[in-house]
Short mmCIF file of C-alpha atoms in Angstrom, two decimals:
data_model
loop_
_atom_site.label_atom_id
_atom_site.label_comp_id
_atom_site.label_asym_id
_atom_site.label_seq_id
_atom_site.Cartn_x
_atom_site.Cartn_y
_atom_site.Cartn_z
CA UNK A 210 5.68 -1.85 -38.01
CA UNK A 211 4.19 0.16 -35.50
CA UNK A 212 1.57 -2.23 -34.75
CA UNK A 213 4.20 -4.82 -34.87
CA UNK A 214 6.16 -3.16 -32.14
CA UNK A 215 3.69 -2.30 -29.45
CA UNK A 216 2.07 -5.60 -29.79
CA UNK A 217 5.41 -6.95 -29.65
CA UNK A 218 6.02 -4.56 -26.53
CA UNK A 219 3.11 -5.81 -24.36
CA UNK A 220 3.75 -9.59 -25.40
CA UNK A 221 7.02 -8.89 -23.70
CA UNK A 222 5.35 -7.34 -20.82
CA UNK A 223 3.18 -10.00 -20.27
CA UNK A 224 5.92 -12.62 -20.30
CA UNK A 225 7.93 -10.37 -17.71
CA UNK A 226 4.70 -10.78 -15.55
CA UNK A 227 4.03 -14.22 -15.65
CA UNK A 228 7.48 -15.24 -14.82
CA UNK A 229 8.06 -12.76 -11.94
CA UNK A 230 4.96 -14.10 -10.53
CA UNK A 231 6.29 -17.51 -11.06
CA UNK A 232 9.41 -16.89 -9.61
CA UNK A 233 7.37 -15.66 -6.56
CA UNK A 234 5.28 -19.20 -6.42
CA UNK A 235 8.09 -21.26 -6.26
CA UNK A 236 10.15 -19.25 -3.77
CA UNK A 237 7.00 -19.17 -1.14
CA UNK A 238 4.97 -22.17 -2.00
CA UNK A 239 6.85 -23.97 0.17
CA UNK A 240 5.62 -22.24 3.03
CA UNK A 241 1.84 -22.04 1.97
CA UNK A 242 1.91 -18.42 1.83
CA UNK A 243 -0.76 -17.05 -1.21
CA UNK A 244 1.41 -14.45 -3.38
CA UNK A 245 0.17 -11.15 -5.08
CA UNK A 246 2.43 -9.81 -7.36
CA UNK A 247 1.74 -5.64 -7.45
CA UNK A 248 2.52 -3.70 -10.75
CA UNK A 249 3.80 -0.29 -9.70
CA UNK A 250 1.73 3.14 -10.54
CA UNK A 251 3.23 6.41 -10.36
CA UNK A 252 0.35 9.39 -8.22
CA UNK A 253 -1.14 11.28 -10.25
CA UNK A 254 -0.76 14.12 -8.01
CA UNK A 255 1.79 16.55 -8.50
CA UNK A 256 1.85 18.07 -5.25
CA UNK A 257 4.53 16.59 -2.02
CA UNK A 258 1.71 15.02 0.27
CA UNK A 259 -2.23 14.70 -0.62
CA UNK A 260 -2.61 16.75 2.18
CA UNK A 261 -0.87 19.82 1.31
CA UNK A 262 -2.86 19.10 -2.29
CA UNK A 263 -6.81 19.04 -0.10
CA UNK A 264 -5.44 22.25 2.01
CA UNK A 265 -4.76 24.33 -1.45
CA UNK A 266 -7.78 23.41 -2.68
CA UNK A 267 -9.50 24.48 0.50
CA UNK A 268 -7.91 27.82 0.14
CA UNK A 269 -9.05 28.20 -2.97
CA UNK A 270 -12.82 26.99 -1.80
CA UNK A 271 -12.20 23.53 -2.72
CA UNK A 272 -12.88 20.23 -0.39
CA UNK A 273 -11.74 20.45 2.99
CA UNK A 274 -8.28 18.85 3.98
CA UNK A 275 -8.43 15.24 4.44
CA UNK A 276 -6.87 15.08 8.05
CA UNK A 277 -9.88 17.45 9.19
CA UNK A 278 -12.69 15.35 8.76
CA UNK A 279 -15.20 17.20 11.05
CA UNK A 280 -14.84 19.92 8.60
CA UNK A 281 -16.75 17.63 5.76
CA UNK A 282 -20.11 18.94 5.40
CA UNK A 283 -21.41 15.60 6.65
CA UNK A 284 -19.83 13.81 9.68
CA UNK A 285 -20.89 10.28 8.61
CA UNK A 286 -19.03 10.82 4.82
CA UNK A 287 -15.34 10.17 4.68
CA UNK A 288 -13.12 11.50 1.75
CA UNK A 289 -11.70 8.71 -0.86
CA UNK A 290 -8.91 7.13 0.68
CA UNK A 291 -7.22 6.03 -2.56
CA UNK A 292 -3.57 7.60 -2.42
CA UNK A 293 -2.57 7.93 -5.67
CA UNK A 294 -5.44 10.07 -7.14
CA UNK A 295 -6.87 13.47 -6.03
CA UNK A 296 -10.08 12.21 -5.86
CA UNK A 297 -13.47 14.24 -5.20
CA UNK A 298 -15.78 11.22 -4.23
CA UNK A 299 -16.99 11.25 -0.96
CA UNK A 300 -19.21 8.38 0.80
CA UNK A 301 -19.92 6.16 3.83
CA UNK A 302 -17.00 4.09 5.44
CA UNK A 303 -19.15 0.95 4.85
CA UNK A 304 -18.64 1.49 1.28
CA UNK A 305 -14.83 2.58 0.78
CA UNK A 306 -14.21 -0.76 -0.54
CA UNK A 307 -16.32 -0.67 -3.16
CA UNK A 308 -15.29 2.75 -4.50
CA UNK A 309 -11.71 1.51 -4.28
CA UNK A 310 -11.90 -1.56 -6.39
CA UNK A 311 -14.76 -0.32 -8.71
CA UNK A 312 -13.42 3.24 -9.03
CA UNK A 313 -9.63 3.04 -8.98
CA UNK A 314 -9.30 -0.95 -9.32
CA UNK A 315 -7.14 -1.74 -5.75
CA UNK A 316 -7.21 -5.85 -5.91
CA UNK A 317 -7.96 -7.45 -3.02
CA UNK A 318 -6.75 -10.74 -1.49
CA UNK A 319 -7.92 -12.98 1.18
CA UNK A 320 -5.77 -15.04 4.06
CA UNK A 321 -4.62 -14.14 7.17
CA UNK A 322 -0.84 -13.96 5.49
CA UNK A 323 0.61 -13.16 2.18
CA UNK A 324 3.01 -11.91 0.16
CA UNK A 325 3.34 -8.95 -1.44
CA UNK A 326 5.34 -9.19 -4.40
CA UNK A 327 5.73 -5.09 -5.52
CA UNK A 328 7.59 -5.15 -8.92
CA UNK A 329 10.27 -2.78 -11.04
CA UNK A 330 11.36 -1.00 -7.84
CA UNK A 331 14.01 0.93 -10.11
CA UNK A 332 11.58 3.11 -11.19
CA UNK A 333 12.00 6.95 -10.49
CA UNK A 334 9.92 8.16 -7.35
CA UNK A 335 7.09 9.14 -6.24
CA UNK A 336 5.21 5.59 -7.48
CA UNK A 337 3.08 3.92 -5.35
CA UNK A 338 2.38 -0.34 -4.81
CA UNK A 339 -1.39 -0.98 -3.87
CA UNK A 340 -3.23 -3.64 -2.49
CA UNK A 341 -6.33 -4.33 -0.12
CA UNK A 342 -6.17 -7.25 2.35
CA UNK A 343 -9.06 -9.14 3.78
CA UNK A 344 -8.06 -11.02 6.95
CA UNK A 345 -10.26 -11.85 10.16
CA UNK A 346 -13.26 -9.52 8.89
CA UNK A 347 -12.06 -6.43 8.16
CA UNK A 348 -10.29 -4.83 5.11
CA UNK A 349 -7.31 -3.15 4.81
CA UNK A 350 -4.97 -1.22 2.60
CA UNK A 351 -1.42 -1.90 2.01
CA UNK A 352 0.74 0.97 0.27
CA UNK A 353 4.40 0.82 -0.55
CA UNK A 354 5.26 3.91 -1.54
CA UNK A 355 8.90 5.20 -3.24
CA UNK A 356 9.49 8.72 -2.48
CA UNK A 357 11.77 11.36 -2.28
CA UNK A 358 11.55 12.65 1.31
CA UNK A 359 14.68 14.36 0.71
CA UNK A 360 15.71 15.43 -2.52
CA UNK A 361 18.00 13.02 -4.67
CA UNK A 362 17.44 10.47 -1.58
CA UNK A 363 14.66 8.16 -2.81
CA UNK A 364 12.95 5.89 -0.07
CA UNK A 365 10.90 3.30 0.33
CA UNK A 366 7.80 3.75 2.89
CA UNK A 367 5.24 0.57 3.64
CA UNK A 368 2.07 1.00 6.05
CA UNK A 369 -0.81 -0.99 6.70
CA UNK A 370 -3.71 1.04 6.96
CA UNK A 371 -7.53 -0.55 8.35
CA UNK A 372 -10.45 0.74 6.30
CA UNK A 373 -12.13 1.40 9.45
CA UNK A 374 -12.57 3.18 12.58
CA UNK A 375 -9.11 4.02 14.63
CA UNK A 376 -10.88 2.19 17.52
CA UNK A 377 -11.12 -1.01 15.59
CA UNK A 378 -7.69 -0.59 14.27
CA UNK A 379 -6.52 -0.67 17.67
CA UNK A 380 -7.56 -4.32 17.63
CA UNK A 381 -4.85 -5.41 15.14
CA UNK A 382 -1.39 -5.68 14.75
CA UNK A 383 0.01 -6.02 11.23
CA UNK A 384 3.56 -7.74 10.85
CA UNK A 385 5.72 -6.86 7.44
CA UNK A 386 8.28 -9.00 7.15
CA UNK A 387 11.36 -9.30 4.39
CA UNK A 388 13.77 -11.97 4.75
CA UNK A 389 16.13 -12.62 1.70
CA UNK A 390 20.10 -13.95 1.48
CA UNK A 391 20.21 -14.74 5.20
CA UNK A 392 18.89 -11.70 6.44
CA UNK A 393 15.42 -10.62 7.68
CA UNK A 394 14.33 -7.58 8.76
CA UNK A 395 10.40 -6.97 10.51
CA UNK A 396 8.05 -4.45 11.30
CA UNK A 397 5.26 -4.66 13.72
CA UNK A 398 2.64 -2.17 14.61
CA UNK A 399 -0.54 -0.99 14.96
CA UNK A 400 -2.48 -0.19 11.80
CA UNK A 401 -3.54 3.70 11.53
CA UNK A 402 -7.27 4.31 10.24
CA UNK A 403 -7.24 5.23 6.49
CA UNK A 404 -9.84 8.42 8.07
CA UNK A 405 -6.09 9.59 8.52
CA UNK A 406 -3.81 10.07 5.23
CA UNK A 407 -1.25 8.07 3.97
CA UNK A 408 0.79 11.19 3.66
CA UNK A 409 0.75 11.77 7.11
CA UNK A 410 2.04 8.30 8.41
CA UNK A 411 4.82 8.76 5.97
CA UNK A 412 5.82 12.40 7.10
CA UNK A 413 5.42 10.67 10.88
CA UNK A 414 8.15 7.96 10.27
CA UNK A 415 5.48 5.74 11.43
CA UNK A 416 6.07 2.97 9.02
CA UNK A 417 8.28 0.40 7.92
CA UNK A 418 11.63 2.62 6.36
CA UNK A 419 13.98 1.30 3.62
CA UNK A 420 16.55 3.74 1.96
CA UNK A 421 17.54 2.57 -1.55
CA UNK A 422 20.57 0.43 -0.52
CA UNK A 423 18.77 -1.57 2.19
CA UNK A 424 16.14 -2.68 -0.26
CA UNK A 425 18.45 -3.31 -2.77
CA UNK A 426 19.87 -6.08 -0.19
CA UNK A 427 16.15 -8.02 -0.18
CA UNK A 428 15.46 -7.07 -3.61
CA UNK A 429 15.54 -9.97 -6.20
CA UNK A 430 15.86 -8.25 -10.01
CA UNK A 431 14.20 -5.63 -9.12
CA UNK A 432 11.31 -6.92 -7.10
CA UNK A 433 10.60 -6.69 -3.60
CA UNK A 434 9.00 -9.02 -1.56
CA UNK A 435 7.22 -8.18 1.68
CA UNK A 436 5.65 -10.76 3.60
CA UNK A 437 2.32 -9.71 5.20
CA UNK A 438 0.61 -10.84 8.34
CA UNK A 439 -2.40 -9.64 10.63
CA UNK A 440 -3.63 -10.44 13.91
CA UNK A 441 -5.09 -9.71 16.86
CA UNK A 442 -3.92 -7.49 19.35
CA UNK A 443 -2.69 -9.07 22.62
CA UNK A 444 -5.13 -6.18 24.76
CA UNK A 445 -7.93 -7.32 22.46
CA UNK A 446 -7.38 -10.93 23.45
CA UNK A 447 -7.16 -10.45 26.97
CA UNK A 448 -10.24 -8.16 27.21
CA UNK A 449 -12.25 -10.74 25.02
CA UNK A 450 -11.04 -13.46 27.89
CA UNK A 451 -12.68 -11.11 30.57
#
C-alpha cells in the first residue's frame, strides 16, 4: 500500500505538470512566445539573506562575504552564485554556467523572449523559482523569490541578474512583464551582475515587487506567469552607431 501510494502520489504530480504546462502552451502560443514552466524549491539556507549567512561564516574563519569579492583569496575566482544553496565552490566567471546547471541543475532556455511559468505560488515562504536565460550572447539568471521581508507579510521579489561583468550588464535592459484579466503590469531595468547577491537586490527594492494580493490578481490556480524579454540598451546602441 505504501508503494501503491507514493507511486500513486508522483503519477499525480506528473499529471499536475503536464497540464499546467499545457495550459501555459495554449494561452501563449498564440503569440510565439517559448514557455518554461519552473517547479518551486524552498533555500536551503536557514539564515534571512546569503549574505548575512557568508559574513557569519567569515567571523567564524569561514569564506569571505559574497558582496566583498576583493577579499577572495584570488581576484579572478567568483563565489557560486546559485541562491538557494550555501555553496563553497568557487571558480572563474567563464565557467558559472556550468557549475550552475551541472552542480545545482538551473535549466536554461534560449530566445530573446519567454515565459516564465513559476508554479504552486501558495507555498509558505522563503522558496525560490530558478531559471537561466540565453539571449543575444550572454547568460543570465532569473530568480523569483517568495519571502517574508516583514514578518507574516509574504512577498514576491523577481530580478534578472547577467552572469557577467556589471560593465556588460550595463548593456542590457531586461523587461518582466505580467498581463492577465485585463490588466498588465511591467518592469524594466537594468540587470545587476550576479558578482553582487541576490539578497542584496532584494533588500534594495531594486526589483520587480508583488505583495500577496497583487499576484493573486495575475495568478491563474496558483501559477504565475511572467513574461520575459532582453535587449539592448538604448546608450549601447547609440555608442555602437558612433
Amino acid at each position: 500500500m505504501l508503494f501503491f501510494t507514493q507511486c500513486f502520489g508522483a503519477v499525480l504530480d506528473l499529471i499536475h505538470l503536464r497540464f499546467q504546462h499545457y495550459k501555459a502552451k495554449r494561452v501563449f502560443s498564440a503569440a510565439g512566445q517559448l514557455v518554461c514552466v519552473v517547479n518551486p524549491t524552498h533555500s536551503l539556507k536557514y539564515a534571512p539573506t546569503r549574505c548575512a549567512v557568508t559574513q557569519t561564516s567569515t567571523e567564524q574563519g569561514g569564506l569571505p562575504p559574497c558582496h566583498h569579492h576583493e577579499a577572495v583569496h584570488d581576484p579572478q575566482l567568483v563565489p557560486c552564485t546559485c541562491p538557494l544553496f550555501s555553496c563553497p565552490w568557487e571558480g572563474h566567471l567563464e565557467v558559472v554556467v556550468s557549475h550552475l546547471r551541472q552542480t545545482h541543475r538551473i535549466n536554461i532556455l534560449q530566445g530573446a523572449e519567454i515565459v516564465f511559468l513559476a508554479t504552486d505560488m501558495h507555498l509558505p515562504a522563503p522558496t525560490d523559482w530558478i531559471i537561466m536565460h540565453s539571449c543575444l550572447g550572454h547568460q543570465f539568471l532569473l530568480v523569483l523569490r517568495k519571502q517574508e521581508k516583514y514578518k507574516g507579510h509574504p512577498q514576491f521579489f523577481a530580478t534578472m541578474m547577467l552572469i557577467g561583468t556589471q560593465t556588460q550588464a550595463d548593456n542590457f535592459t531586461y523587461r518582466l512583464e505580467l498581463n492577465r484579466n485585463q490588466r498588465r503590469l511591467k518592469w524594466e531595468a537594468t540587470p545587476r551582475s550576479v558578482l553582487e547577491c541576490v539578497d542584496s537586490v532584494i533588500s534594495d527594492g531594486d526589483c520587480l515587487v508583488l505583495n500577496t494580493s497583487l499576484a493573486q490578481l495575475f495568478a491563474d490556480n496558483g501559477s504565475l506567469a511572467i513574461g520575459i524579454a532582453i535587449t539592448t540598451s538604448k546608450v549601447h546602441n547609440s555608442e555602437a552607431e558612433i
